mmCIF file of C-alpha atoms in Angstrom:
data_model
loop_
_atom_site.group_PDB
_atom_site.id
_atom_site.type_symbol
_atom_site.label_atom_id
_atom_site.label_comp_id
_atom_site.label_asym_id
_atom_site.label_seq_id
_atom_site.Cartn_x
_atom_site.Cartn_y
_atom_site.Cartn_z
ATOM 1 C CA UNK J 1 -104.626 26.738 -17.004
ATOM 2 C CA UNK J 2 -104.785 29.572 -19.280
ATOM 3 C CA UNK J 3 -103.136 32.754 -17.991
ATOM 4 C CA UNK J 4 -103.850 36.043 -19.120
ATOM 5 C CA UNK J 5 -101.421 37.975 -21.320
ATOM 6 C CA UNK J 6 -99.418 34.794 -21.496
ATOM 7 C CA UNK J 7 -97.480 33.570 -24.854
ATOM 8 C CA UNK J 8 -99.048 30.407 -26.121
ATOM 9 C CA UNK J 9 -97.081 30.854 -29.340
ATOM 10 C CA UNK J 10 -99.974 31.266 -31.908
ATOM 11 C CA UNK J 11 -99.331 31.893 -34.763
ATOM 12 C CA UNK J 12 -95.617 31.254 -34.589
ATOM 13 C CA UNK J 13 -96.281 27.850 -33.163
ATOM 14 C CA UNK J 14 -98.934 25.152 -33.194
ATOM 15 C CA UNK J 15 -98.869 22.129 -30.613
ATOM 16 C CA UNK J 16 -95.176 21.420 -30.209
ATOM 17 C CA UNK J 17 -94.189 22.786 -33.978
ATOM 18 C CA UNK J 18 -92.658 25.992 -33.707
ATOM 19 C CA UNK J 19 -90.597 28.419 -31.714
ATOM 20 C CA UNK J 20 -91.947 30.066 -28.695
ATOM 21 C CA UNK J 21 -94.981 30.335 -26.481
ATOM 22 C CA UNK J 22 -95.746 27.826 -23.451
ATOM 23 C CA UNK J 23 -96.212 24.192 -24.348
ATOM 24 C CA UNK J 24 -99.425 22.338 -24.686
ATOM 25 C CA UNK J 25 -100.718 19.949 -21.803
ATOM 26 C CA UNK J 26 -102.264 17.824 -24.608
ATOM 27 C CA UNK J 27 -102.449 17.805 -28.386
ATOM 28 C CA UNK J 28 -105.157 16.557 -30.425
ATOM 29 C CA UNK J 29 -104.832 16.669 -34.305
ATOM 30 C CA UNK J 30 -107.736 18.759 -35.876
ATOM 31 C CA UNK J 31 -108.904 15.661 -37.861
ATOM 32 C CA UNK J 32 -109.733 13.783 -34.755
ATOM 33 C CA UNK J 33 -111.213 16.838 -33.157
ATOM 34 C CA UNK J 34 -113.177 20.237 -33.872
ATOM 35 C CA UNK J 35 -113.756 20.999 -30.470
ATOM 36 C CA UNK J 36 -117.824 21.815 -29.689
ATOM 37 C CA UNK J 37 -117.607 22.487 -26.203
ATOM 38 C CA UNK J 38 -115.593 21.740 -23.099
ATOM 39 C CA UNK J 39 -116.096 21.490 -19.321
ATOM 40 C CA UNK J 40 -114.161 20.549 -16.339
ATOM 41 C CA UNK J 41 -115.613 17.775 -13.787
ATOM 42 C CA UNK J 42 -114.117 14.982 -11.638
ATOM 43 C CA UNK J 43 -110.436 16.132 -12.215
ATOM 44 C CA UNK J 44 -110.617 15.904 -16.005
ATOM 45 C CA UNK J 45 -111.285 18.284 -18.933
ATOM 46 C CA UNK J 46 -113.940 16.569 -20.746
ATOM 47 C CA UNK J 47 -114.030 18.165 -24.788
ATOM 48 C CA UNK J 48 -117.067 17.343 -27.022
ATOM 49 C CA UNK J 49 -115.782 17.068 -30.543
ATOM 50 C CA UNK J 50 -117.989 17.009 -33.705
ATOM 51 C CA UNK J 51 -115.127 16.284 -35.958
ATOM 52 C CA UNK J 52 -114.249 12.616 -35.191
ATOM 53 C CA UNK J 53 -117.658 12.375 -33.244
ATOM 54 C CA UNK J 54 -115.617 11.924 -30.023
ATOM 55 C CA UNK J 55 -115.731 12.819 -26.274
ATOM 56 C CA UNK J 56 -112.239 13.281 -25.255
ATOM 57 C CA UNK J 57 -110.919 13.067 -21.530
ATOM 58 C CA UNK J 58 -108.481 14.981 -20.550
ATOM 59 C CA UNK J 59 -107.030 14.095 -17.256
ATOM 60 C CA UNK J 60 -105.305 17.160 -15.279
ATOM 61 C CA UNK J 61 -104.276 18.088 -11.495
ATOM 62 C CA UNK J 62 -104.998 21.022 -9.619
ATOM 63 C CA UNK J 63 -102.491 23.369 -11.452
ATOM 64 C CA UNK J 64 -103.671 22.465 -15.098
ATOM 65 C CA UNK J 65 -100.990 19.668 -15.665
ATOM 66 C CA UNK J 66 -101.780 16.463 -17.445
ATOM 67 C CA UNK J 67 -101.815 13.662 -15.417
ATOM 68 C CA UNK J 68 -102.021 10.850 -17.826
ATOM 69 C CA UNK J 69 -102.401 10.521 -21.259
ATOM 70 C CA UNK J 70 -105.998 11.379 -22.750
ATOM 71 C CA UNK J 71 -108.729 9.018 -23.533
ATOM 72 C CA UNK J 72 -111.622 9.068 -26.206
ATOM 73 C CA UNK J 73 -114.946 7.458 -26.335
ATOM 74 C CA UNK J 74 -117.216 7.208 -29.537
ATOM 75 C CA UNK J 75 -119.888 9.924 -29.142
ATOM 76 C CA UNK J 76 -122.219 7.167 -30.438
ATOM 77 C CA UNK J 77 -121.612 5.398 -26.787
ATOM 78 C CA UNK J 78 -122.006 8.139 -24.460
ATOM 79 C CA UNK J 79 -124.105 10.762 -25.938
ATOM 80 C CA UNK J 80 -124.859 13.811 -27.911
ATOM 81 C CA UNK J 81 -121.194 16.196 -27.971
ATOM 82 C CA UNK J 82 -122.729 19.445 -28.824
ATOM 83 C CA UNK J 83 -122.832 22.064 -25.942
ATOM 84 C CA UNK J 84 -125.808 24.068 -24.961
#
């Protein structure tokens, strides 16, 4: 997914705005997600977000490419989103 030494665009590019860098596989606006932790399980990246109080499911293939759109659940329906 992330490669040591790769150009991810920051600070010249953020998301799909700007020039240069590798394109993101998912874009989530900071108002909707301020990540508190991330894990990989069952073919997805799972990201807990304190901002927006959501649990994001980001489905990826074995090469770290998005395989379908991300989904979100309200934190109140799944559990605490803090990582330990």
